[in-house]
Amino acid sequence: MREKLNWFHVAILTYMIQLDVTLFSLPRIIAEKLGTNGWIGVLLLSLVGILNIFLYSLVHRMGKGASFFDIVEASLPKFMIYPLYLALALFYIYVGSILGKSFIIIFQIMAFPTTNSMFLFLLYCYMMYCMLIKDIYSISKAVTVFFFVTFWLGGLTFYYFSEWEIVRLTPFLFKGATEEISLNSWTDIYTIFVGCELCLYLFPYASRDGKWFKGVYIGHIFITLVYVYVIIVSSGFFSFHQLKAMSYPIIDSLAFIELPFINRVENLVFAFFMFSNVTSSVIYGFASLSAMKRIFPRMRKNVLEFVIAGITFGFGFTAQILRETDKHVSDAMFVETILAFSIPLLLIVLLLIQRLRLQKGSERA
Amino acid sequence: MIARIALVLVLLLLTGCGDQRILEELGFARSVAYDTIPDQESDGRIQISATIPKANQQEKIFFTTIARTSKEARIKFSKENNRRIVSGQMRSVLFGIDLAKKGLWDHIDTLIRDPQVSANVHVILVEGSGGDLLKKEYKPYPQVGEYIDELIKTEARATAIPDSRLYDFSRDYYDDGADPVAPILKSTGAKIKVVGIGLFRDDRYVTRIPTDQFMFIAFLRGDFRSGDITMRIPETKQHHENVMLSSMVNKRTIHVTRNHPVRDGHDIQVDIEMEISGSLLEYTGQLKLQRSSDQIKLETIMNKYIKQETERVLKSMQKHRVDSIGLGQYVRNKLSYEEWKNLDWNKAFADVRISVHPHIKIKDYGKLQE
Amino acid sequence: MVKRIMQLLQEQPVAVAPPVEQTEEVIPPSLDHTLDQFTDCADLVHRSFPKANLDVVYFAFLVGNDEFLRDIAMPFSDVTESEAALRLTQSQYMPVNNSKDCIKGILNGKAAIFFQDVAFLVDISHPIGRSIAQSETETVITGPHDGFVENLVHNLSVVRRRIKSSHVKTVTLEVGEVSKTIVVLVYMEDIVDMSFVQMLRDRIQQIEVDSVFETNQLVQLIDDNPNSLFPQFMTTERPDAICSKIVAGRVACFVEGSPSAFSCPTSFFEFFSSPDDYYQRWQLGTALRILRIIGFLITMIFTALYVSVTTFHYEMIPHTMLLNLTESRSKVPFPPLVEAIMMETTIELLREAGARLPSKIGQTIGIVGGIVIGQAAVQAGFTSNILIIAVALSAIASFVIPSYLMSASIRLIRFGIIFLAGILGNFGIIVGVGLVVIHLSGITNMGTSYLTPIAPISTYDWLDTFARGPFWSLRKRPSQARTNNEVKSRPRK
């Protein structure tokens, strides 16, 4: 008896995959790229994200719940697919790895500046490995707990309300961006929504009727609301140019909190966000695991997982300083955005061809 | 599984130690002061002083040195001390007014950049030398750092002085529609006193507001929930009546009206409405307070007085072209983005017509009937 | 070479041996054979009634005098063979036709009667052991004060007396090749999901072990995750707790000779509830539940936080507390990690010493520990007094958790987290907590999630997990029991 992922857990997974270390710099990025009142832009981009999810639900409906791999393998010959799988798997590991590494590097700004970042990252990879060796249901259980562990931190924002003023939001729409707002700035920001496309790899574990897609939408809408809330809170708390000047406005605002028994909660809270970051890495790892399992179907237990965690660690060496991780993250996210849209389109085309072929076959018969 | 955990732990044992900051091995700089050096050949160097409390809570250690930056000074201090000097528990940073006249941003910038320094550090101006203020012994208060911190906090809570943490200071500095402020301290004898509020244009100290006008700037700066004021309202030429309002609650709203198009400050009119309510605890005049008509009369008198005084504060701010109450934010929101960009707010501010409309309500007049 | 590695990495098919059918030959019981089996058993008694041509075999220490008089001595002394035959038709004399059963009966305190060619068993056993008394480990302030005892019959009768329903069914099983311990499953027909009963029965039957003497030993033989640190079956000595679990649709299980019973399926949060949550007003019950969860958190991370803050994150200390903390730390010659581990170990030593000693001396240990370790260690500059507070607080907090097994597990995990905190500060704490969560999420109990009702989510159950909702709101049985008969109460009209 194997339970199916229900929509609630899918929603939380979707939320936690999208929530990563970018949140801490998000208000600054939005202010830089879109200027004032960028939260409206986030809402608009969220609609694009919904469109993306819709493409996946279309794939799900057309393929009747068949997994990505089944659809591809039905159309393309194996020798073509395996290199493709391998490339995809490596890319996903790379994305997961770079997200983790950038978390560690930012954490080092606050604490452990001289500790070798690879040691911290090793621990990160170990956590990732511990999650990966479990099945997706256990992963989703852990993620649900992580969600509850991190979600109450949102309550800390109440601390800012005494200093929050609506005048700082200004009535201007998208004014004062560092560069001219172009398509490029929009795609750069869209990367905050990258992650929901991983629902593709949940197909085999969720019910066939597709009701669970409700969860993907809800998770996506929820993360949008969280983003918007964070942006609005910090743009009323900081002045606009200040926001542009700070690298990690959320960390700075956390440093402002003084509770009677504890001060300066930023590094504790930031460490809490490792959970959502690990979740992102794990689900990317899971996606790559799904692909690897297709190539090596008869691998002994935990070997592939170990290899993935090892490669994740290995990729960590490619980015050792903040400048590099920032660059790598934005590059990787850009490619991932393209993949997020092109994969479902490709699958839809394949499914259409398959359907056509089937029709022809039946006509001939 | 166990072997794996052991492996991880052994690896970790090799690390982490370099970043340890064990409590008792640290010296916590509580207050840091920046001053200009009287010497002409300072060559961009300033005097930096710091106090570090001793663990017995009764003594302090005072350091002072001449350095280019605060970080350089910290390294120097550490060399003189058996402990590592850290800035994560800093509560206040003091600037001599002479230094503040030259601009503070370079110093504030390094403070904000340092992840250890809290955003709650108070930015304070010192009349005279900040180093001397820290060096002095204040008998009832063995820890000068704590003393300053408590002083500023209690005063800020009573709305007597505006908050001027690093957070507020840098927020207003970056905001193109507001200018930062900071309280001015002075050490007199065995005490430290708040002697004024320093007003900045960008990061340069420009002018100050004397102690007796603190409350008026508080009325202008925004809502507050507790504050006291003693008004000395001239009744006749010789005679004054004293009115004291306590537990005041202030609600401020700003209305901006503008001409089309806005070319300079003359095209902008700002009305500041203040709804103030408080308990009357002291009154030495002729009116009979139990009569509600007289209460209204008194309210009118107070309104007139507050209007006159706050407008005087505003005039002086306009004269020095410092927008310390953040009116620019409200003006900005009435203008189009291009208009605002083309307006040099600090210049325009001087020409803006500002009128204040206080509405005082006497909530009660204490426990006595007459 | 590569091939070999690949082979090594790949899954090897496991050959499944077909189960061997055991065919037993049936030996008819006979006096000689029986006596032969029990040679060198000095406590075996063989009595003959020559007039009735009857032989009786039993263990002297297992039978009661009264029972013996009633069923053996009175009916069969001075009767003729035909009269004896007539008496043996009474229902308490059970004819047996298998020597094995006969021997088992004697071992269970029955007397075997050999009459002509037939053997009978009659139960004349006399239960020994303490009478029903209050549980030492799980005390409540309000609520019933009886507890299970070592005697299975007593325990079952306690349950039967509480739930007077013919739907209470029992399954008797036997565990231990040598000890032949009797294990009884109790469940409510119509409420329980029978797959749990089946699964539990299968698992218990598959146990291959020489002996089992305790419930907490048995559960470790049947759990899903034998390497986990956490107890996975809720064991209790309280009849009211077990009865409420049975009624909630869980399966309860008793082991002969053990005063604790377990119920399953179990979730992690069950260990944080105590029966007297239900005997107080719901607001109090809720407050207690929250208190226990706070206690859990304090136990897990409070000392670790102390270590982390004093070693790495001095800026987190509120400035009003800083100097006090520095002052008390300044005399201590050890780094905070060593200091904390040392004090935690001391507390564990005290606790263990207190548990091993008779309660009268146990109190002395408390005083010695409290004064000597607490007061003197601080004065000697051995530890800082704030650490003493932290350590004592987390020790006290750990005892708030009603299940001793759970609180012991958490206390052990705490050491790991303290260690991580000493190496990596807050990052270490978070990693530690994360690893615990990941571990917990992998645990299943009887195939159900250990983390119910958080994952899989069941917000209705939260009312009876993190809070203790008023009775009008608790209408459904817990989702983990997977019962078909969900409604347990209806609103008062």
Coordinates of N, CA, C and O in Angstrom, one line a residue, chain A residues 282-327:
Chain A
V282 N 17.7 19.2 -2.9 CA 17.3 17.8 -2.9 C 16.3 17.4 -4.1 O 16.5 16.4 -4.7
I283 N 15.4 18.3 -4.3 CA 14.5 18.0 -5.4 C 15.2 18.1 -6.8 O 14.9 17.3 -7.6
Y284 N 16.1 19.0 -6.9 CA 16.9 18.9 -8.1 C 17.7 17.6 -8.2 O 17.8 17.0 -9.2
G285 N 18.2 17.2 -7.1 CA 18.9 15.9 -7.0 C 18.0 14.8 -7.3 O 18.3 13.9 -8.0
F286 N 16.7 14.9 -6.8 CA 15.7 13.9 -7.1 C 15.4 13.8 -8.6 O 15.3 12.7 -9.1
A287 N 15.3 15.0 -9.2 CA 15.1 15.0 -10.7 C 16.2 14.3 -11.4 O 16.0 13.5 -12.3
S288 N 17.4 14.6 -11.0 CA 18.5 14.0 -11.6 C 18.6 12.5 -11.3 O 19.0 11.7 -12.2
L289 N 18.2 12.1 -10.1 CA 18.2 10.7 -9.7 C 17.2 10.0 -10.6 O 17.5 8.9 -11.1
S290 N 16.0 10.6 -10.9 CA 15.0 9.9 -11.7 C 15.7 9.7 -13.1 O 15.4 8.6 -13.7
A291 N 16.4 10.6 -13.6 CA 17.0 10.4 -14.9 C 18.1 9.4 -14.9 O 18.2 8.5 -15.7
M292 N 18.9 9.4 -13.8 CA 20.0 8.4 -13.7 C 19.5 7.0 -13.6 O 20.0 6.1 -14.1
K293 N 18.3 6.9 -12.9 CA 17.8 5.6 -12.7 C 17.4 5.0 -14.0 O 17.3 3.8 -14.2
R294 N 17.0 5.9 -15.0 CA 16.6 5.4 -16.3 C 17.9 4.8 -17.0 O 17.8 3.9 -17.8
I295 N 19.0 5.4 -16.8 CA 20.2 5.0 -17.5 C 20.8 3.8 -16.8 O 21.2 2.8 -17.4
F296 N 20.8 3.8 -15.4 CA 21.3 2.6 -14.7 C 20.2 2.0 -13.9 O 20.1 2.3 -12.7
P297 N 19.4 1.3 -14.5 CA 18.2 0.8 -13.7 C 18.5 -0.2 -12.6 O 17.7 -0.3 -11.7
R298 N 19.6 -0.9 -12.7 CA 19.8 -2.0 -11.8 C 20.9 -1.7 -10.8 O 21.6 -2.5 -10.3
M299 N 21.0 -0.4 -10.5 CA 22.1 0.0 -9.5 C 21.7 -0.5 -8.1 O 20.5 -0.5 -7.7
R300 N 22.7 -0.8 -7.3 CA 22.5 -1.1 -5.9 C 22.0 0.1 -5.2 O 22.2 1.2 -5.5
K301 N 21.3 -0.2 -4.1 CA 20.6 0.8 -3.3 C 21.6 1.9 -2.8 O 22.8 1.5 -2.5
N302 N 21.3 3.1 -2.9 CA 22.0 4.2 -2.4 C 23.3 4.6 -3.2 O 23.9 5.6 -2.8
V303 N 23.6 3.8 -4.2 CA 24.9 4.2 -4.9 C 24.7 5.4 -5.7 O 25.4 6.4 -5.6
L304 N 23.6 5.5 -6.5 CA 23.3 6.6 -7.3 C 23.2 7.9 -6.4 O 23.6 9.0 -6.8
E305 N 22.5 7.7 -5.3 CA 22.3 8.8 -4.4 C 23.6 9.4 -3.9 O 23.9 10.6 -3.9
F306 N 24.5 8.4 -3.6 CA 25.8 8.8 -3.2 C 26.6 9.5 -4.3 O 27.2 10.6 -4.0
V307 N 26.5 9.0 -5.5 CA 27.1 9.6 -6.6 C 26.6 11.0 -6.8 O 27.4 12.0 -7.0
I308 N 25.3 11.2 -6.7 CA 24.7 12.5 -6.9 C 25.2 13.5 -5.8 O 25.7 14.6 -6.1
A309 N 25.2 13.0 -4.6 CA 25.7 13.9 -3.5 C 27.2 14.3 -3.7 O 27.6 15.4 -3.5
G310 N 27.9 13.3 -4.2 CA 29.3 13.5 -4.4 C 29.6 14.5 -5.5 O 30.4 15.4 -5.4
I311 N 28.8 14.4 -6.6 CA 28.9 15.3 -7.7 C 28.5 16.7 -7.3 O 29.1 17.7 -7.6
T312 N 27.4 16.7 -6.5 CA 27.0 18.0 -6.0 C 28.2 18.7 -5.2 O 28.4 19.9 -5.4
F313 N 28.8 17.9 -4.4 CA 29.9 18.4 -3.6 C 31.0 18.9 -4.6 O 31.6 20.0 -4.5
G314 N 31.3 18.1 -5.6 CA 32.3 18.4 -6.6 C 32.1 19.7 -7.3 O 33.0 20.5 -7.4
F315 N 30.8 19.9 -7.7 CA 30.5 21.1 -8.4 C 30.7 22.3 -7.5 O 30.9 23.4 -8.0
G316 N 30.6 22.1 -6.2 CA 30.8 23.2 -5.2 C 32.2 23.8 -5.4 O 32.4 25.0 -5.1
F317 N 33.2 23.1 -5.9 CA 34.5 23.6 -6.1 C 34.5 24.7 -7.2 O 35.5 25.5 -7.2
T318 N 33.6 24.7 -8.1 CA 33.6 25.6 -9.2 C 33.4 27.0 -8.8 O 33.7 27.9 -9.5
A319 N 32.7 27.2 -7.6 CA 32.4 28.6 -7.2 C 32.9 28.7 -5.8 O 32.3 28.1 -4.9
Q320 N 33.9 29.5 -5.6 CA 34.5 29.6 -4.2 C 34.2 31.0 -3.6 O 34.3 31.1 -2.4
I321 N 33.9 32.0 -4.4 CA 33.7 33.3 -3.8 C 32.3 33.8 -4.2 O 31.7 33.3 -5.2
L322 N 31.9 34.8 -3.5 CA 30.5 35.4 -3.8 C 30.3 35.7 -5.2 O 29.2 35.4 -5.8
R323 N 31.3 36.4 -5.8 CA 31.1 36.9 -7.2 C 30.8 35.7 -8.1 O 29.9 35.7 -8.9
E324 N 31.6 34.6 -7.9 CA 31.4 33.4 -8.7 C 30.0 32.8 -8.5 O 29.3 32.5 -9.5
T325 N 29.6 32.6 -7.2 CA 28.4 31.9 -7.0 C 27.2 32.8 -7.6 O 26.3 32.2 -8.2
D326 N 27.3 34.1 -7.4 CA 26.2 34.9 -8.0 C 26.1 34.7 -9.5 O 25.0 34.5 -10.0
K327 N 27.3 34.7 -10.1 CA 27.3 34.6 -11.6 C 26.7 33.2 -12.0 O 25.9 33.1 -12.8

